[in-house]
Tab-separated table of C-alpha atoms in Angstrom:
chain	number	residue	atom	x	y	z
A	1197	UNK	CA	-28.728	-39.022	45.578
A	1198	UNK	CA	-26.880	-35.974	46.984
A	1199	UNK	CA	-29.051	-33.465	45.119
A	1200	UNK	CA	-32.164	-34.969	46.711
A	1201	UNK	CA	-30.523	-34.847	50.123
A	1202	UNK	CA	-29.936	-31.122	49.587
A	1203	UNK	CA	-33.633	-30.638	48.868
A	1204	UNK	CA	-33.515	-30.577	45.069
A	1205	UNK	CA	-35.760	-33.237	43.547
A	1206	UNK	CA	-37.231	-31.532	40.474
A	1207	UNK	CA	-40.143	-29.821	42.236
A	1208	UNK	CA	-41.847	-27.152	40.057
A	1209	UNK	CA	-39.847	-28.201	36.973
A	1210	UNK	CA	-41.782	-29.296	33.874
A	1211	UNK	CA	-40.082	-32.078	31.894
A	1212	UNK	CA	-41.300	-32.759	28.351
A	1213	UNK	CA	-40.538	-36.385	27.487
A	1214	UNK	CA	-40.426	-36.845	23.707
A	1215	UNK	CA	-40.501	-40.542	22.949
A	1216	UNK	CA	-42.144	-43.491	21.206
A	1217	UNK	CA	-44.985	-44.429	23.573
A	1218	UNK	CA	-45.816	-44.714	27.244
A	1219	UNK	CA	-47.588	-48.050	27.406
A	1220	UNK	CA	-49.586	-48.555	30.628
A	1221	UNK	CA	-48.025	-45.605	32.488
A	1222	UNK	CA	-51.548	-44.822	33.747
A	1223	UNK	CA	-51.764	-48.293	35.335
A	1224	UNK	CA	-48.402	-48.676	37.074
A	1225	UNK	CA	-48.176	-48.135	40.833
A	1226	UNK	CA	-44.686	-46.662	40.494
A	1227	UNK	CA	-46.276	-43.663	38.776
A	1228	UNK	CA	-49.278	-43.284	41.127
A	1229	UNK	CA	-47.865	-40.151	42.786
A	1230	UNK	CA	-47.686	-38.403	39.431
A	1231	UNK	CA	-51.454	-38.761	39.091
A	1232	UNK	CA	-52.366	-38.307	42.751
A	1233	UNK	CA	-50.466	-35.010	42.899
A	1234	UNK	CA	-51.516	-33.756	39.451
A	1235	UNK	CA	-47.978	-33.714	38.094
A	1236	UNK	CA	-48.652	-35.543	34.849
A	1237	UNK	CA	-49.894	-32.392	33.193
A	1238	UNK	CA	-50.111	-33.059	29.457
A	1239	UNK	CA	-50.087	-35.893	26.916
A	1240	UNK	CA	-50.203	-35.871	23.124
A	1241	UNK	CA	-49.712	-38.516	20.465
A	1242	UNK	CA	-48.407	-36.495	17.536
A	1243	UNK	CA	-47.977	-39.514	15.250
A	1244	UNK	CA	-51.422	-41.069	15.830
A	1245	UNK	CA	-53.654	-38.411	17.424
A	1246	UNK	CA	-56.546	-40.837	17.962
A	1247	UNK	CA	-54.432	-43.296	19.949
A	1248	UNK	CA	-53.726	-42.746	23.649
A	1249	UNK	CA	-50.063	-42.410	24.607
A	1250	UNK	CA	-50.775	-45.173	27.157
A	1251	UNK	CA	-52.325	-47.620	24.671
A	1252	UNK	CA	-51.113	-51.244	24.586
A	1253	UNK	CA	-50.530	-50.653	20.869
A	1254	UNK	CA	-47.869	-48.032	21.633
A	1255	UNK	CA	-44.245	-48.685	22.471
A	1256	UNK	CA	-43.109	-49.395	26.017
A	1257	UNK	CA	-39.881	-47.485	25.380
A	1258	UNK	CA	-41.191	-44.253	26.884
A	1259	UNK	CA	-42.473	-46.152	29.924
A	1260	UNK	CA	-38.939	-47.341	30.637
A	1261	UNK	CA	-37.561	-43.858	29.972
A	1262	UNK	CA	-40.067	-42.026	32.193
A	1263	UNK	CA	-39.363	-44.373	35.091
A	1264	UNK	CA	-35.709	-43.331	35.172
A	1265	UNK	CA	-36.873	-39.867	36.243
A	1266	UNK	CA	-40.306	-40.235	37.810
A	1267	UNK	CA	-40.533	-43.658	39.475
A	1268	UNK	CA	-41.520	-43.631	43.146
A	1269	UNK	CA	-41.226	-46.957	44.938
A	1270	UNK	CA	-39.462	-46.137	48.221
A	1271	UNK	CA	-36.950	-48.730	49.244
A	1272	UNK	CA	-36.935	-50.175	45.736
A	1273	UNK	CA	-36.615	-47.609	42.976
A	1274	UNK	CA	-36.793	-43.795	42.967
A	1275	UNK	CA	-36.155	-41.790	39.802
A	1276	UNK	CA	-33.743	-38.892	39.484
A	1277	UNK	CA	-36.479	-36.200	39.480
A	1278	UNK	CA	-39.336	-37.720	41.502
A	1279	UNK	CA	-41.074	-34.410	42.284
A	1280	UNK	CA	-40.996	-32.903	38.783
A	1281	UNK	CA	-44.054	-32.495	36.567
A	1282	UNK	CA	-44.190	-34.291	33.240
A	1283	UNK	CA	-45.624	-33.968	29.748
A	1284	UNK	CA	-45.614	-37.101	27.582
A	1285	UNK	CA	-45.271	-36.554	23.832
A	1286	UNK	CA	-45.192	-39.331	21.224
A	1287	UNK	CA	-43.260	-38.362	18.085
A	1288	UNK	CA	-41.741	-41.713	17.123
A	1289	UNK	CA	-43.530	-44.050	14.710
A	1290	UNK	CA	-42.447	-47.439	16.045
A	1291	UNK	CA	-43.840	-49.263	13.015
A	1292	UNK	CA	-41.360	-47.744	10.575
A	1293	UNK	CA	-38.349	-45.458	10.308
A	1294	UNK	CA	-38.475	-42.504	7.908
A	1295	UNK	CA	-37.217	-38.895	7.977
A	1296	UNK	CA	-40.749	-37.603	8.635
A	1297	UNK	CA	-40.160	-38.541	12.256
A	1298	UNK	CA	-37.637	-35.716	12.479
A	1299	UNK	CA	-40.525	-33.373	11.675
A	1300	UNK	CA	-42.731	-35.067	14.264
A	1301	UNK	CA	-39.914	-34.292	16.697
A	1302	UNK	CA	-40.067	-30.635	15.647
A	1303	UNK	CA	-43.769	-30.597	16.520
A	1304	UNK	CA	-42.975	-32.213	19.853
A	1305	UNK	CA	-40.467	-29.469	20.633
A	1306	UNK	CA	-43.023	-26.837	19.640
A	1307	UNK	CA	-45.578	-28.395	22.001
A	1308	UNK	CA	-42.988	-28.479	24.782
A	1309	UNK	CA	-42.389	-24.770	24.239
A	1310	UNK	CA	-46.113	-23.966	24.162
A	1311	UNK	CA	-46.760	-25.613	27.539
A	1312	UNK	CA	-43.800	-23.956	29.246
A	1313	UNK	CA	-41.441	-26.925	29.567
A	1314	UNK	CA	-38.185	-26.245	31.383
A	1315	UNK	CA	-36.360	-29.242	29.935
A	1316	UNK	CA	-36.788	-31.784	27.139
A	1317	UNK	CA	-35.697	-35.368	27.634
A	1318	UNK	CA	-35.683	-37.203	24.326
A	1319	UNK	CA	-34.341	-40.714	23.892
A	1320	UNK	CA	-34.727	-40.674	20.121
A	1321	UNK	CA	-32.199	-40.358	17.337
A	1322	UNK	CA	-32.239	-40.554	13.549
A	1323	UNK	CA	-29.683	-41.535	10.947
A	1324	UNK	CA	-30.639	-44.805	9.173
A	1325	UNK	CA	-34.070	-45.432	7.617
A	1326	UNK	CA	-36.122	-48.247	6.098
A	1327	UNK	CA	-35.244	-46.792	2.701
A	1328	UNK	CA	-31.454	-46.598	2.896
A	1329	UNK	CA	-31.347	-44.002	0.117
A	1330	UNK	CA	-32.765	-41.561	2.703
A	1331	UNK	CA	-30.058	-42.202	5.306
A	1332	UNK	CA	-28.303	-39.157	6.753
A	1333	UNK	CA	-24.576	-38.896	6.173
A	1334	UNK	CA	-22.201	-37.872	8.924
A	1335	UNK	CA	-21.861	-34.493	7.210
A	1336	UNK	CA	-25.661	-34.044	7.370
A	1337	UNK	CA	-25.535	-34.361	11.150
A	1338	UNK	CA	-23.722	-31.075	11.643
A	1339	UNK	CA	-26.236	-29.622	14.096
A	1340	UNK	CA	-27.646	-27.070	11.655
A	1341	UNK	CA	-28.973	-29.026	8.668
A	1342	UNK	CA	-31.626	-31.530	9.801
A	1343	UNK	CA	-34.986	-30.181	10.969
A	1344	UNK	CA	-34.906	-31.865	14.381
A	1345	UNK	CA	-31.467	-30.433	15.109
A	1346	UNK	CA	-32.597	-26.954	14.116
A	1347	UNK	CA	-35.641	-27.347	16.380
A	1348	UNK	CA	-33.440	-28.427	19.284
A	1349	UNK	CA	-31.350	-25.278	18.863
A	1350	UNK	CA	-34.442	-23.059	18.704
A	1351	UNK	CA	-35.830	-24.710	21.833
A	1352	UNK	CA	-32.565	-23.969	23.628
A	1353	UNK	CA	-32.679	-20.348	22.509
A	1354	UNK	CA	-36.187	-20.126	23.970
A	1355	UNK	CA	-34.886	-21.236	27.357
A	1356	UNK	CA	-35.538	-24.997	27.272
A	1357	UNK	CA	-32.666	-27.274	28.248
A	1358	UNK	CA	-32.545	-30.050	25.630
A	1359	UNK	CA	-31.220	-33.452	26.692
A	1360	UNK	CA	-30.882	-36.103	23.957
A	1361	UNK	CA	-29.502	-39.636	23.801
A	1362	UNK	CA	-26.321	-40.001	21.747
A	1363	UNK	CA	-27.486	-43.118	19.897
A	1364	UNK	CA	-26.553	-46.796	19.927
A	1365	UNK	CA	-24.636	-47.103	16.668
A	1366	UNK	CA	-21.028	-47.471	17.783
A	1367	UNK	CA	-19.447	-50.448	16.073
A	1368	UNK	CA	-21.498	-49.954	12.915
A	1369	UNK	CA	-20.543	-48.331	9.627
A	1370	UNK	CA	-22.017	-45.077	10.954
A	1371	UNK	CA	-20.939	-44.880	14.609
A	1372	UNK	CA	-21.645	-41.176	15.026
A	1373	UNK	CA	-24.062	-39.395	17.333
A	1374	UNK	CA	-27.463	-39.013	15.708
A	1375	UNK	CA	-29.844	-36.098	15.251
A	1376	UNK	CA	-30.966	-34.144	17.262
A	1377	UNK	CA	-28.108	-34.844	19.683
A	1378	UNK	CA	-25.787	-33.353	17.047
A	1379	UNK	CA	-27.089	-29.829	17.754
A	1380	UNK	CA	-24.218	-27.983	19.397
A	1381	UNK	CA	-26.411	-26.639	22.240
A	1382	UNK	CA	-28.095	-29.995	22.932
A	1383	UNK	CA	-26.768	-32.001	25.860
A	1384	UNK	CA	-25.748	-35.225	24.111
A	1385	UNK	CA	-25.631	-38.118	26.590
A	1386	UNK	CA	-23.605	-41.280	26.099
A	1387	UNK	CA	-23.818	-44.482	28.148
A	1388	UNK	CA	-21.524	-46.178	30.649
A	1389	UNK	CA	-21.905	-49.261	32.832
A	1390	UNK	CA	-21.875	-49.357	36.631
A	1391	UNK	CA	-18.057	-49.290	36.595
A	1392	UNK	CA	-17.932	-46.137	34.494
A	1393	UNK	CA	-16.751	-48.009	31.387
A	1394	UNK	CA	-18.216	-46.820	28.092
A	1395	UNK	CA	-20.981	-49.048	26.738
A	1396	UNK	CA	-19.908	-50.790	23.553
A	1397	UNK	CA	-22.911	-49.395	21.649
A	1398	UNK	CA	-22.686	-45.729	22.742
A	1399	UNK	CA	-22.393	-43.530	19.639
A	1400	UNK	CA	-19.283	-41.412	19.260
A	1401	UNK	CA	-18.460	-37.870	18.196
A	1402	UNK	CA	-17.762	-35.485	16.784
A	1403	UNK	CA	-20.854	-34.252	14.967
A	1404	UNK	CA	-20.674	-33.640	11.228
A	1405	UNK	CA	-19.223	-30.161	11.749
A	1406	UNK	CA	-16.475	-31.418	14.039
A	1407	UNK	CA	-18.088	-30.063	17.212
A	1408	UNK	CA	-17.341	-32.074	20.374
A	1409	UNK	CA	-19.922	-34.758	21.132
A	1410	UNK	CA	-21.013	-36.458	23.318
A	1411	UNK	CA	-21.172	-33.965	26.183
A	1412	UNK	CA	-21.686	-36.139	29.261
A	1413	UNK	CA	-22.190	-39.758	30.292
A	1414	UNK	CA	-24.597	-41.617	32.570
A	1415	UNK	CA	-25.634	-45.152	33.461
A	1416	UNK	CA	-26.992	-46.714	30.282
A	1417	UNK	CA	-25.946	-50.332	30.574
A	1418	UNK	CA	-28.133	-52.365	32.896
A	1419	UNK	CA	-30.128	-49.285	33.925
A	1420	UNK	CA	-33.006	-49.869	36.345
A	1421	UNK	CA	-36.429	-49.237	34.748
A	1422	UNK	CA	-40.106	-50.018	35.222
A	1423	UNK	CA	-41.660	-52.349	32.661
A	1424	UNK	CA	-45.249	-51.900	31.355
A	1425	UNK	CA	-46.355	-54.542	33.866
A	1426	UNK	CA	-45.006	-52.358	36.673
A	1427	UNK	CA	-42.196	-54.736	37.570
A	1428	UNK	CA	-38.664	-53.493	38.161
A	1429	UNK	CA	-36.220	-54.656	35.503
A	1430	UNK	CA	-33.149	-53.406	33.641
A	1431	UNK	CA	-32.543	-52.143	30.132
A	1432	UNK	CA	-29.581	-50.873	28.162
A	1433	UNK	CA	-29.061	-48.041	25.702
A	1434	UNK	CA	-28.225	-44.361	25.649
A	1435	UNK	CA	-32.028	-44.078	25.776
A	1436	UNK	CA	-31.755	-44.622	29.537
A	1437	UNK	CA	-28.597	-42.620	30.144
A	1438	UNK	CA	-30.499	-39.622	28.767
A	1439	UNK	CA	-33.395	-39.538	31.294
A	1440	UNK	CA	-31.106	-40.423	34.198
A	1441	UNK	CA	-29.200	-37.261	33.276
A	1442	UNK	CA	-32.301	-35.190	32.489
A	1443	UNK	CA	-33.699	-35.865	35.942
A	1444	UNK	CA	-30.482	-34.745	37.607
A	1445	UNK	CA	-30.358	-31.667	35.403
A	1446	UNK	CA	-33.969	-30.879	36.387
A	1447	UNK	CA	-32.799	-30.744	40.010
A	1448	UNK	CA	-30.088	-28.243	39.024
A	1449	UNK	CA	-32.645	-26.106	37.186
A	1450	UNK	CA	-34.772	-26.167	40.334
A	1451	UNK	CA	-31.766	-24.886	42.293
A	1452	UNK	CA	-31.255	-21.970	39.906
A	1453	UNK	CA	-33.952	-21.495	37.256
A	1454	UNK	CA	-32.336	-18.233	36.076
A	1455	UNK	CA	-29.456	-19.958	34.289
A	1456	UNK	CA	-29.583	-20.058	30.509
A	1457	UNK	CA	-29.430	-23.588	29.067
A	1458	UNK	CA	-26.053	-22.877	27.486
A	1459	UNK	CA	-24.656	-21.746	30.863
A	1460	UNK	CA	-25.893	-24.912	32.512
A	1461	UNK	CA	-24.492	-27.089	29.719
A	1462	UNK	CA	-21.093	-25.472	30.175
A	1463	UNK	CA	-21.233	-26.232	33.913
A	1464	UNK	CA	-22.076	-29.877	33.168
A	1465	UNK	CA	-19.169	-30.098	30.747
A	1466	UNK	CA	-16.800	-28.572	33.307
A	1467	UNK	CA	-17.745	-30.960	36.123
A	1468	UNK	CA	-17.194	-34.023	33.933
A	1469	UNK	CA	-14.510	-36.334	35.304
A	1470	UNK	CA	-12.436	-35.958	32.108
A	1471	UNK	CA	-12.715	-32.168	31.700
A	1472	UNK	CA	-10.923	-30.195	30.266
A	1473	UNK	CA	-10.056	-33.107	28.015
A	1474	UNK	CA	-12.695	-34.306	25.576
A	1475	UNK	CA	-12.862	-37.720	23.973
A	1476	UNK	CA	-15.023	-38.670	21.001
A	1477	UNK	CA	-16.024	-41.742	23.001
A	1478	UNK	CA	-16.273	-40.482	26.595
A	1479	UNK	CA	-17.048	-36.813	25.940
A	1480	UNK	CA	-16.234	-34.789	29.066
A	1481	UNK	CA	-17.097	-37.812	31.170
A	1482	UNK	CA	-19.428	-38.432	34.099
A	1483	UNK	CA	-20.569	-35.192	35.789
A	1484	UNK	CA	-20.019	-34.560	39.491
A	1485	UNK	CA	-23.496	-33.251	40.324
A	1486	UNK	CA	-22.503	-32.095	43.809
A	1487	UNK	CA	-19.881	-29.835	42.258
A	1488	UNK	CA	-22.406	-28.760	39.622
A	1489	UNK	CA	-24.857	-27.791	42.372
A	1490	UNK	CA	-22.211	-25.652	44.064
A	1491	UNK	CA	-21.488	-23.872	40.785
A	1492	UNK	CA	-25.191	-23.394	40.041
A	1493	UNK	CA	-25.882	-21.910	43.477
A	1494	UNK	CA	-22.870	-19.600	43.250
A	1495	UNK	CA	-24.605	-17.839	40.365
A	1496	UNK	CA	-27.749	-17.051	42.349
A	1497	UNK	CA	-28.120	-13.612	43.901
A	1498	UNK	CA	-31.424	-12.216	42.636
A	1499	UNK	CA	-34.716	-14.023	42.272
A	1500	UNK	CA	-38.102	-13.069	40.798
A	1501	UNK	CA	-41.348	-14.290	42.330
A	1502	UNK	CA	-44.938	-13.390	43.254
A	1503	UNK	CA	-46.224	-12.249	39.899
A	1504	UNK	CA	-49.483	-10.277	40.287
A	1505	UNK	CA	-51.694	-9.932	37.206
A	1506	UNK	CA	-53.604	-6.653	36.920
A	1507	UNK	CA	-56.143	-7.174	34.147
A	1508	UNK	CA	-56.569	-4.251	31.774
A	1509	UNK	CA	-58.834	-6.044	29.339
A	1510	UNK	CA	-60.161	-9.354	30.643
A	1511	UNK	CA	-62.937	-11.193	32.407
A	1512	UNK	CA	-61.820	-10.264	35.924
A	1513	UNK	CA	-60.818	-13.753	37.054
A	1514	UNK	CA	-57.252	-12.718	37.937
A	1515	UNK	CA	-55.797	-14.945	35.229
A	1516	UNK	CA	-54.378	-14.112	31.832
A	1517	UNK	CA	-56.619	-15.859	29.344
A	1518	UNK	CA	-56.209	-16.056	25.539
A	1519	UNK	CA	-56.754	-12.621	23.984
A	1520	UNK	CA	-56.554	-10.703	27.275
A	1521	UNK	CA	-54.222	-7.832	28.204
A	1522	UNK	CA	-52.696	-7.303	31.641
A	1523	UNK	CA	-49.982	-5.425	33.444
A	1524	UNK	CA	-47.871	-7.491	35.801
A	1525	UNK	CA	-46.258	-6.627	39.143
A	1526	UNK	CA	-43.104	-8.552	39.990
A	1527	UNK	CA	-41.189	-8.898	43.265
A	1528	UNK	CA	-37.387	-8.985	43.099
A	1529	UNK	CA	-35.656	-10.708	46.022
A	1530	UNK	CA	-32.009	-10.336	47.016
A	1531	UNK	CA	-31.200	-13.834	48.264
A	1532	UNK	CA	-27.478	-13.144	48.608
A	1533	UNK	CA	-25.621	-12.082	51.752
A	1534	UNK	CA	-24.627	-8.704	50.284
A	1535	UNK	CA	-26.387	-5.445	49.451
A	1536	UNK	CA	-26.742	-5.022	45.699
A	1537	UNK	CA	-26.526	-1.620	43.972
A	1538	UNK	CA	-28.086	-0.331	40.757
A	1539	UNK	CA	-30.028	-3.364	39.591
A	1540	UNK	CA	-31.227	-2.969	36.008
A	1541	UNK	CA	-34.123	-5.252	35.060
A	1542	UNK	CA	-35.225	-5.820	31.476
A	1543	UNK	CA	-38.134	-7.989	30.334
A	1544	UNK	CA	-38.489	-9.375	26.806
A	1545	UNK	CA	-40.743	-11.673	24.779
A	1546	UNK	CA	-39.226	-15.057	23.917
A	1547	UNK	CA	-42.367	-16.866	22.719
A	1548	UNK	CA	-44.823	-16.232	19.893
A	1549	UNK	CA	-47.939	-16.740	22.020
A	1550	UNK	CA	-47.864	-13.228	23.483
A	1551	UNK	CA	-46.679	-9.671	22.910
A	1552	UNK	CA	-44.880	-7.789	25.655
A	1553	UNK	CA	-43.961	-4.174	26.277
A	1554	UNK	CA	-41.702	-2.896	29.030
A	1555	UNK	CA	-39.499	0.122	29.663
A	1556	UNK	CA	-37.433	-1.826	32.163
A	1557	UNK	CA	-36.634	-0.670	35.665
A	1558	UNK	CA	-33.753	0.303	37.939
A	1559	UNK	CA	-33.581	-0.582	41.636
A	1560	UNK	CA	-31.011	1.767	43.239
A	1561	UNK	CA	-30.293	-0.453	46.252
A	1562	UNK	CA	-31.568	-3.787	47.494
A	1563	UNK	CA	-30.278	-4.857	50.929
A	1564	UNK	CA	-29.245	-8.443	51.595
A	1565	UNK	CA	-32.388	-10.485	52.182
A	1566	UNK	CA	-34.574	-7.612	50.981
A	1567	UNK	CA	-37.316	-7.418	48.400
A	1568	UNK	CA	-38.587	-4.792	45.972
A	1569	UNK	CA	-41.876	-4.736	44.063
A	1570	UNK	CA	-41.747	-3.588	40.440
A	1571	UNK	CA	-45.265	-2.293	39.846
A	1572	UNK	CA	-46.471	-2.582	36.247
A	1573	UNK	CA	-43.159	-4.169	35.365
A	1574	UNK	CA	-44.474	-5.094	31.931
A	1575	UNK	CA	-47.668	-5.277	29.912
A	1576	UNK	CA	-48.542	-8.508	28.163
A	1577	UNK	CA	-51.234	-9.573	25.689
A	1578	UNK	CA	-51.826	-13.279	25.252
A	1579	UNK	CA	-52.595	-14.524	21.746
A	1580	UNK	CA	-56.097	-15.745	20.927
A	1581	UNK	CA	-54.463	-19.004	19.793
A	1582	UNK	CA	-52.695	-19.630	23.106
A	1583	UNK	CA	-53.573	-22.849	24.936
A	1584	UNK	CA	-55.452	-22.021	28.174
A	1585	UNK	CA	-53.922	-22.927	31.545
A	1586	UNK	CA	-50.362	-23.308	30.252
A	1587	UNK	CA	-47.150	-21.549	31.249
A	1588	UNK	CA	-45.524	-18.779	29.223
A	1589	UNK	CA	-41.805	-18.082	29.460
A	1590	UNK	CA	-40.670	-14.451	29.626
A	1591	UNK	CA	-37.103	-13.317	29.113
A	1592	UNK	CA	-35.558	-11.500	32.082
A	1593	UNK	CA	-32.128	-9.914	32.212
A	1594	UNK	CA	-30.832	-8.452	35.476
A	1595	UNK	CA	-27.479	-6.712	35.816
A	1596	UNK	CA	-26.017	-4.845	38.769
A	1597	UNK	CA	-22.859	-3.139	40.021
A	1598	UNK	CA	-21.812	-6.120	42.133
A	1599	UNK	CA	-21.146	-8.253	39.029
């Protein structure tokens, strides 16, 4: 994979996988590195809280899905983001199909936000139910009506890239993309075979509001996966095109974590092999991820790093714990080849688990390759209800005279 060859393999990116179950993931050798390196950071069964996400009673669907990104069997099968960290969230009730699962998905997105996920990969979609009187119409799936679609949009606004399978309903009486892939800011992924031909089942656009869907395509017919026994097999569905794409997108986020999800989605659209044309079947086509990487890196000039927490009210452990207040020093790096003038830096709160105050700062000049420490860049108080040892996302906006 070219992105891996360039050194981008998902390292330091947290992927929240929202799915139906992850049967035996804790017993499969292809996932051993996740455990050995502490990169499987969180699990939660939202549907059945007393049942492990790995239980034999859960679905194996999420096991297949996770392997597309995280598998590590050198010489046999390596996923698209083998160095990323993962959170496994069960929101699908495999025993039945009712609209309540859309609300489980909302909770899953909220959990993803609370633990600092960079990207959601969700191979779930909803339209038809066990009680057909509850089915969603095409008009319902307009990206702004159904709870899961609204949650996907909110997650995007909070800085999480949302990747969702298009659905497998083409050829039925309701061939349209399902929720939450109908959300306009979600990356809706359709499926192709190894020859780049659309899979017969891959749901089509537009969404109920007429917005263009799907966005991109990936291998979803005969996709390589790990089974619950740990053996390598194949499976088909947009469910597998989605994580193949999400892993690649995680590598792009690693390359430039400052991009907003909507900026990155636009890049993915533009590097599709059918762009600028859009088809209700093929979307913008199969992305050229090498070209996407070039575009992502072109937008990098400033980088933040080396946060130092100065506790104002806390226990002195150098960490920001629930209920504590701290000021934070931040180092700004100029990683471009040019001097940058008049850099304005603004910090803002984008999550409910903390309050933040900042007057912003101006850096008059930052030479190429230089660094500048913003002392007491902002003051933050973490909520008493915050989950300990999780990440918090903070909004940062940097502008400068160079563009």
